[in-house]
Short mmCIF file of C-alpha atoms and ligand atoms in Angstrom, two decimals:
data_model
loop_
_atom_site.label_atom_id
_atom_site.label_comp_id
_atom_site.label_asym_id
_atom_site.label_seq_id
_atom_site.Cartn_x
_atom_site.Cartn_y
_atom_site.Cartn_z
CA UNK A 1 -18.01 7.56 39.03
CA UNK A 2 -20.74 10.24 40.30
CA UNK A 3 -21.63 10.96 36.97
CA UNK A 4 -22.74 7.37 35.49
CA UNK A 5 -26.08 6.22 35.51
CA UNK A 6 -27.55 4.52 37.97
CA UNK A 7 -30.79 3.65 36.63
CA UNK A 8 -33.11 4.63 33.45
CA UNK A 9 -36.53 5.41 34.36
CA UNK A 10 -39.02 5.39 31.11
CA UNK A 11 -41.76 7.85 31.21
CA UNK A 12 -44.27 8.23 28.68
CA UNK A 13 -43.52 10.55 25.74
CA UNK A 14 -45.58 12.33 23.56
CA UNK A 15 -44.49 11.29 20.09
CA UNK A 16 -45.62 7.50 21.11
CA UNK A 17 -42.04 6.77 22.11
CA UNK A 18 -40.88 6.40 26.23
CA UNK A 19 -38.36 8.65 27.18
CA UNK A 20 -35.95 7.05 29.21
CA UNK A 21 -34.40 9.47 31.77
CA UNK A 22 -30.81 9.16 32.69
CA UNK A 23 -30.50 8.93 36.66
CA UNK A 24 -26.97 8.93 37.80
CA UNK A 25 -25.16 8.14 41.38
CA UNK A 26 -24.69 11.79 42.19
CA UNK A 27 -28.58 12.44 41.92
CA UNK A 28 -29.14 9.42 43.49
CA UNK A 29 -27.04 9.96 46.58
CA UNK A 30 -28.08 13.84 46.86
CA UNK A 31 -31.91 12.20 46.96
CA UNK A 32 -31.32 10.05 49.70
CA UNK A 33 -29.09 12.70 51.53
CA UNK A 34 -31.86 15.33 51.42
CA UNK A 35 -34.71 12.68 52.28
CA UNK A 36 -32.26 11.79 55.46
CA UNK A 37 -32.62 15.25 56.83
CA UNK A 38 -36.46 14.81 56.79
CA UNK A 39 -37.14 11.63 58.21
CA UNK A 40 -35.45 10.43 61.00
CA UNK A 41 -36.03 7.25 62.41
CA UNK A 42 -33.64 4.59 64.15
CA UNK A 43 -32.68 1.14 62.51
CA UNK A 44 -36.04 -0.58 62.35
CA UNK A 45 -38.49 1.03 61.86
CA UNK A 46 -40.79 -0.50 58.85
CA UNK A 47 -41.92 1.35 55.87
CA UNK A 48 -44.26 0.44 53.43
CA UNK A 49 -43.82 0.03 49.29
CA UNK A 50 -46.59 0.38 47.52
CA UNK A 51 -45.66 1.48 44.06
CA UNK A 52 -44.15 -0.67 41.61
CA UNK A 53 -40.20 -0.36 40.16
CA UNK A 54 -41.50 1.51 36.74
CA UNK A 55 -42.45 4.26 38.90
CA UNK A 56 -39.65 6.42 40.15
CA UNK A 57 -41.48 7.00 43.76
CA UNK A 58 -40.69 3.72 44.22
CA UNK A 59 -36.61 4.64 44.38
CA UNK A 60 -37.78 6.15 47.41
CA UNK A 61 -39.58 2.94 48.90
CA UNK A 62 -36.64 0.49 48.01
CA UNK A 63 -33.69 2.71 48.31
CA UNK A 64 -34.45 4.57 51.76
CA UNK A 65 -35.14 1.51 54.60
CA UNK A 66 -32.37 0.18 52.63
CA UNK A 67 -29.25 2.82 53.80
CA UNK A 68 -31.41 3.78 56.96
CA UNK A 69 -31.87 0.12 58.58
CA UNK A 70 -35.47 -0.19 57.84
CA UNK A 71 -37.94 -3.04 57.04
CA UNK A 72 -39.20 -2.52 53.57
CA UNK A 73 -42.65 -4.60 53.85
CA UNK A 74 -44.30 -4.76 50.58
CA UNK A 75 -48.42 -4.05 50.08
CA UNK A 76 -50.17 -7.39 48.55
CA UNK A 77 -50.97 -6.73 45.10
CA UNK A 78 -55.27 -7.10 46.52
CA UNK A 79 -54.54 -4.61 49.03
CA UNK A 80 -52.76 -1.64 46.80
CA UNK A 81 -56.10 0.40 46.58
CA UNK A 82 -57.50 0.12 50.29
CA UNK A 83 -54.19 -0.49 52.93
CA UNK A 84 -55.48 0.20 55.97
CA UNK A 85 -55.55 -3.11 57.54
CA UNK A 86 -52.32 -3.47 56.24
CA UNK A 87 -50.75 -0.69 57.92
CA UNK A 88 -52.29 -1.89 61.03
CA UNK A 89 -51.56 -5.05 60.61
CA UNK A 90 -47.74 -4.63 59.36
CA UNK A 91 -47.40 -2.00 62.18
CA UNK A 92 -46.25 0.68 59.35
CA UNK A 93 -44.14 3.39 60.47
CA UNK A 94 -43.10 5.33 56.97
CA UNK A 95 -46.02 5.38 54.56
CA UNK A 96 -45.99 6.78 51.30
CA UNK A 97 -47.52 6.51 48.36
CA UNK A 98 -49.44 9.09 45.60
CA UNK A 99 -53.13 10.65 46.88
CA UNK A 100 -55.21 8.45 44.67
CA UNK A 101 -54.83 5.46 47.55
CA UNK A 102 -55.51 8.14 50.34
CA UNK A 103 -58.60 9.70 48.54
CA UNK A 104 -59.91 6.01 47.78
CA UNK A 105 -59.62 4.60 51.47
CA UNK A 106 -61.54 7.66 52.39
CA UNK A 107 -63.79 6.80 49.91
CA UNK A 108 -64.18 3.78 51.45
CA UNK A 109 -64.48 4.89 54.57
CA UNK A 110 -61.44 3.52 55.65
CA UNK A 111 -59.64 6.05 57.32
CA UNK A 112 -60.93 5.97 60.71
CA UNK A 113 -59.84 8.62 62.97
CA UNK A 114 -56.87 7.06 64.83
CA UNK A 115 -57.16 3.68 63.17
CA UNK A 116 -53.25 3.79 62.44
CA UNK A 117 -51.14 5.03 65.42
CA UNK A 118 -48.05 3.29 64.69
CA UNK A 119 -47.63 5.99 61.74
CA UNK A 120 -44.31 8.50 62.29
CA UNK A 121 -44.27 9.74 58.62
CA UNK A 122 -47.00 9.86 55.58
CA UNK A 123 -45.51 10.90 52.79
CA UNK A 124 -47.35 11.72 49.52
CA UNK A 125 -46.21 13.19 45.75
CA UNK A 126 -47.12 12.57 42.34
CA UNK A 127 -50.02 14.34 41.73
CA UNK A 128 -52.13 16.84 43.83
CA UNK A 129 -53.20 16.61 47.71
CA UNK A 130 -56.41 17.87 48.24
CA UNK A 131 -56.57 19.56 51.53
CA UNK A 132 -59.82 17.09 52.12
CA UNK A 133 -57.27 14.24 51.78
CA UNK A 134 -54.47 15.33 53.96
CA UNK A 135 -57.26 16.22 56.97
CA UNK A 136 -58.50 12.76 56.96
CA UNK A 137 -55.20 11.32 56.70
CA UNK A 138 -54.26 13.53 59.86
CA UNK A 139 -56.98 12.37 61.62
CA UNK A 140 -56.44 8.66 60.98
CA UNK A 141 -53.07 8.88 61.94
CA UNK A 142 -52.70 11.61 65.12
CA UNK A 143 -48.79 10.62 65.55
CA UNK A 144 -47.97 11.01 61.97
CA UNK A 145 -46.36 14.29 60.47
CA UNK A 146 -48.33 14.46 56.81
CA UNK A 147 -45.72 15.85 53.70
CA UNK A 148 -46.36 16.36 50.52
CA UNK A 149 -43.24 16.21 48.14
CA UNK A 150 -43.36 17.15 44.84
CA UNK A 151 -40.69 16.24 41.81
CA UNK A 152 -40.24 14.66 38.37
CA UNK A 153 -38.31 11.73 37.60
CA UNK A 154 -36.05 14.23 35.60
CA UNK A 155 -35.01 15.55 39.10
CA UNK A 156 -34.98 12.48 41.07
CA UNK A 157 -37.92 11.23 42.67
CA UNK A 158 -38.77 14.33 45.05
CA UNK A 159 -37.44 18.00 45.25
CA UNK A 160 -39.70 20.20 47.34
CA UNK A 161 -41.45 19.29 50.18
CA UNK A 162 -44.25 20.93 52.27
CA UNK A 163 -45.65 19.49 55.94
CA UNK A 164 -49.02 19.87 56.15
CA UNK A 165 -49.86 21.36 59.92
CA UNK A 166 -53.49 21.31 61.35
CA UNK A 167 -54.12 25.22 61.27
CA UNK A 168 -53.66 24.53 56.96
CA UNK A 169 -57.38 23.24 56.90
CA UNK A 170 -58.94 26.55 57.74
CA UNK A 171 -56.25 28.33 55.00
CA UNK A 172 -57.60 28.66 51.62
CA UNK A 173 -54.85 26.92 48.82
CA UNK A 174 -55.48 27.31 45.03
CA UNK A 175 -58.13 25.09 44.31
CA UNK A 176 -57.58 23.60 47.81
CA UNK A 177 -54.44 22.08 46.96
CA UNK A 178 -51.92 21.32 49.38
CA UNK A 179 -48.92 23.41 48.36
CA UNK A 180 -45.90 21.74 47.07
CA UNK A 181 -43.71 24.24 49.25
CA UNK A 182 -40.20 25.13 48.84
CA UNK A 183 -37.18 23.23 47.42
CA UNK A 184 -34.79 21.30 49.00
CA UNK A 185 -32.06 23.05 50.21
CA UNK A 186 -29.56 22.51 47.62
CA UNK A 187 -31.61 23.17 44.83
CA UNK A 188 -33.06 26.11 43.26
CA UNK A 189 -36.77 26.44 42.14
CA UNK A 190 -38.05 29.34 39.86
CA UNK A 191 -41.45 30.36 37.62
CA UNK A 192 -40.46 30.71 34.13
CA UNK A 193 -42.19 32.07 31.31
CA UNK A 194 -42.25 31.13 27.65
CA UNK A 195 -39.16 32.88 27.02
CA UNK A 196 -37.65 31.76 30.19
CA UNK A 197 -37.41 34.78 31.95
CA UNK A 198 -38.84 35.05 35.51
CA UNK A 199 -41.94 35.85 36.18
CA UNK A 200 -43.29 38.49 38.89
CA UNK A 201 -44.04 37.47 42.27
CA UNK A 202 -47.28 37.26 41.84
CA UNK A 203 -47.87 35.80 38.70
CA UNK A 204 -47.99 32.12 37.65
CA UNK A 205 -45.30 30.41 35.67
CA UNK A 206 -43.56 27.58 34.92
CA UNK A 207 -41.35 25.64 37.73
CA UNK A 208 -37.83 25.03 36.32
CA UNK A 209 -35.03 23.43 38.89
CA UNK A 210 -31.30 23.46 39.04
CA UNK A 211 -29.38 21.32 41.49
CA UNK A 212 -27.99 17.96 42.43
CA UNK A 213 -30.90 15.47 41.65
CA UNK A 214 -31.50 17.05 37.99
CA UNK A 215 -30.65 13.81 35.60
CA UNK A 216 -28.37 13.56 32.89
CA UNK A 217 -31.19 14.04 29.96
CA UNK A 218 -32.73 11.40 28.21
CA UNK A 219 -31.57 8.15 26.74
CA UNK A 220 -30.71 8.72 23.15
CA UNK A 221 -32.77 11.63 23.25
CA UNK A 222 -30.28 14.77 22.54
CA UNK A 223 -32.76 16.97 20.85
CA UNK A 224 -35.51 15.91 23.81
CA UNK A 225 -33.01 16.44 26.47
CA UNK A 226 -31.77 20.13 24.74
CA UNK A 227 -35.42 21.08 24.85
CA UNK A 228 -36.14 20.95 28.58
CA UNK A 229 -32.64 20.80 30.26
CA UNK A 230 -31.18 24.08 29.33
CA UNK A 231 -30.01 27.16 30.59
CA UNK A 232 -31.06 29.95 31.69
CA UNK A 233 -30.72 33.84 31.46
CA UNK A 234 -30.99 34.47 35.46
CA UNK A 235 -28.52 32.18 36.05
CA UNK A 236 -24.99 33.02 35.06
CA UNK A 237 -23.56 29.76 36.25
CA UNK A 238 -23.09 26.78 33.89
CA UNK A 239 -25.73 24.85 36.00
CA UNK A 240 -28.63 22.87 34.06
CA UNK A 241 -32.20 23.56 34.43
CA UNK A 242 -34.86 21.50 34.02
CA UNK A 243 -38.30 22.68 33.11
CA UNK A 244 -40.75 20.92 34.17
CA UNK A 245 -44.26 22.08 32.06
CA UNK A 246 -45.76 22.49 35.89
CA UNK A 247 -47.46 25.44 36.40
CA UNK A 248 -47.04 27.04 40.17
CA UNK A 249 -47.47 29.99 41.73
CA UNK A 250 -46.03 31.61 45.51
CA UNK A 251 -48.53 32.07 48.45
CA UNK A 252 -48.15 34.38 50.84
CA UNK A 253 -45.79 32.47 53.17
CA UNK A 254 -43.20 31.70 50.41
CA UNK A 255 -44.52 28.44 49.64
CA UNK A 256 -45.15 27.33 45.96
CA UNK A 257 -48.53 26.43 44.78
CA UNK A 258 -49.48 23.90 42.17
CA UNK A 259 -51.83 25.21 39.66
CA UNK A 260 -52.10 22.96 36.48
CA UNK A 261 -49.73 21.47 33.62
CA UNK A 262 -49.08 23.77 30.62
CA UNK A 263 -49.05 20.68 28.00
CA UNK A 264 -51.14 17.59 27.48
CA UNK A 265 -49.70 15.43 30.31
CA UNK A 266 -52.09 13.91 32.88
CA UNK A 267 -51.78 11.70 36.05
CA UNK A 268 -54.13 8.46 36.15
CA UNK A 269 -53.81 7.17 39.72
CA UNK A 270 -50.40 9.10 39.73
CA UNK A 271 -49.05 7.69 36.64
CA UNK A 272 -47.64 10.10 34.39
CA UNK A 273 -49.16 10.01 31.02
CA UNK A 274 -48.72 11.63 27.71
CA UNK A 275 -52.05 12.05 25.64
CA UNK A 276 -49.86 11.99 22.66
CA UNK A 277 -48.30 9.15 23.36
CA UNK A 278 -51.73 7.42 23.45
CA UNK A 279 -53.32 9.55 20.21
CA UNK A 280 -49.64 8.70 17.99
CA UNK A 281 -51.02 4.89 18.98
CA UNK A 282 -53.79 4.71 18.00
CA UNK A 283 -53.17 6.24 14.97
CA UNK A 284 -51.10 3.35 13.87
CA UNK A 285 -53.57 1.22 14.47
CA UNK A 286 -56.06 2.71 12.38
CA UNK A 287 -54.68 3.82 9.44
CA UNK A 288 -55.69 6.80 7.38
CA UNK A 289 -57.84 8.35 10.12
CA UNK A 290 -57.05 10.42 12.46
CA UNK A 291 -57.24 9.83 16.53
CA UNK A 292 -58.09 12.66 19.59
CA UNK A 293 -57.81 11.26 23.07
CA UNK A 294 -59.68 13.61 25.61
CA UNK A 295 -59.43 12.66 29.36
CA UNK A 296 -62.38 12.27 30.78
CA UNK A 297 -62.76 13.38 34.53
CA UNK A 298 -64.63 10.59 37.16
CA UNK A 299 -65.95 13.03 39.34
CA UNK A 300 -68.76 10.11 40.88
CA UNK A 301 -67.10 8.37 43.48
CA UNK A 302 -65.69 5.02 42.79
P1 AMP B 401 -43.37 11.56 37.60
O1 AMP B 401 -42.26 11.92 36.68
O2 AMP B 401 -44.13 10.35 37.22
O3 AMP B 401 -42.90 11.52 39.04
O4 AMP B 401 -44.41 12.76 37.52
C1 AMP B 401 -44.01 14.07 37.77
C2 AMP B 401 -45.18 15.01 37.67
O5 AMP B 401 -46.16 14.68 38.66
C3 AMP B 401 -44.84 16.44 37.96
O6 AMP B 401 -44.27 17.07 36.83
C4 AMP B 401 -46.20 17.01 38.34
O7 AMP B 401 -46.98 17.26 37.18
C5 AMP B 401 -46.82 15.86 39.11
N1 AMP B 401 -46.61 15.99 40.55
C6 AMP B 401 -45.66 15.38 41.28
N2 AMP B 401 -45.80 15.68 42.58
C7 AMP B 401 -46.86 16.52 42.68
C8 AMP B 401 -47.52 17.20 43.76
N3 AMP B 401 -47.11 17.05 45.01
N4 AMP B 401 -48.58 17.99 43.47
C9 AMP B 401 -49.00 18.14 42.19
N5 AMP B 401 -48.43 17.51 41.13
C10 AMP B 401 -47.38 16.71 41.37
#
């Protein structure tokens, strides 16, 4: 049936406890549907995995050479932070992976300009692309489109995408972001405020989406799952929302703009992690005292 669960992916939660969020067939499919609009490539090509199976981005890497008749060729565990000789070397077609890798082989210096021509598609999501990162990707890989995705596990892996052209590195994006674009086409995106109500077209908001990838709700979790899959006033359909706790805003051309989180949740090296989570913790550890986790920003190099 469309409706059972395909997989549970646990993401951290803030009360110290992982959510585990309820992906069924139906999102699955829709997923891989939309992502088979996007990338076309003929049985065998290779693509590249990168992330490991607690992460939902790796759905993507597994599940999409899989139905499309590619080579799924897996990164060696020394090689996850600096790939390039293994996308030269592995003749990668499809790469994706979050910008952390991307910003540290520039780092590195190892994003040459045209050091990986056998790249089609580079796909990123899971945290923010800065514009300096997609230009050197470009230029490292001249026959490569460069995307950025955006979605949470709670709606399946990606659900707005946004390809990055060469004219974007003059354009000025909020905090030189790479926008997060538009939604797929079956799915609605809208900027919410605190009472749910959208905002003006200007203003920033909150990103809730309705459509085929949004999960069931979490595991066990009905009072969670009530609290951020709901409905909502502009929509006078029965459809479920989910609200993410992104903050975005619209550019000029349409295109949505990531601006910050509205809650405590932070990405390390794309990882989605409650501060709570870590704080409730600690605070069984030590007993009787009380525990504040502040992240602290690396702003040094490596
Ligand atoms: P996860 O559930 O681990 O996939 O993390 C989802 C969260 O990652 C989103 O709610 C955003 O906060 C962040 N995120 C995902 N993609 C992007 C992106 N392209 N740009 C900025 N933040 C992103």
């Amino acid at each position: 049936p469309a409706d059972e669960n395909v997989y549970i992916m646990f993401t951290s939660g803030s009360t110290g406890t992982p959510k585990g969020v309820q992906v069924t067939r139906k999102n699955l499919q829709s997923f891989l549907n939309n992502m088979m609009e996007f990338i076309d490539f003929e049985p065998g090509y290779i693509s590249a995995q990168v992330h490991d199976l607690s992460f939902d981005f790796s759905v993507f890497q597994v599940f999409f050479p899989m139905i499309t008749g590619g080579t799924n060729c897996v990164v060696p565990e020394e090689e996850k932070f600096c790939p390039s000789d293994f996308i030269i070397r592995e003749e990668i077609n499809l790469w994706s992976s979050v910008p952390t890798i991307a910003e540290m082989m520039n780092k590195l210096s190892a994003l040459e300009a045209a050091s990986f021509p056998s790249l089609k598609y580079s796909i990123f999501c899971g945290e923010p692309l800065h514009q300096k990162t997609a230009d050197a990707w470009m230029l490292a890989a001249p026959n490569s489109t460069v995307e950025n995705y955006y979605g949470p596990t709670e709606t399946t892996v990606f659900v707005s995408r946004y390809v990055y052209m060469e004219t974007d590195s003059a354009r000025k994006f909020h905090n030189n972001i790479v926008p997060i674009g538009k939604p797929f086409t079956d799915h609605q995106m809208v900027l919410i405020d605190e009472e749910n109500k959208v905002v003006g077209k200007k203003e920033v908001g909150e990103i809730a989406i309705s459509g085929s990838q949004v999960a069931k709700g979490y595991l066990n979790e009905p009072e969670k799952t009530q609290s951020v899959f709901v409905y909502m006033p502009c929509d006078s359909s029965d459809s479920i929302w989910y609200k993410t706790g992104d903050l975005a805003k619209y550019n000029e051309s349409g295109n949505l703009e990531y601006v910050s989180r509205k809650d405590n949740q932070i990405k390390f090296a794309g990882r989605r992690i409650e501060i709570g989570e870590i704080e409730s913790i600690l605070r069984g550890k030590i007993k009787g005292e009380d525990a504040v986790v502040v992240p602290h920003r690396d702003d040094s190099g490596i």
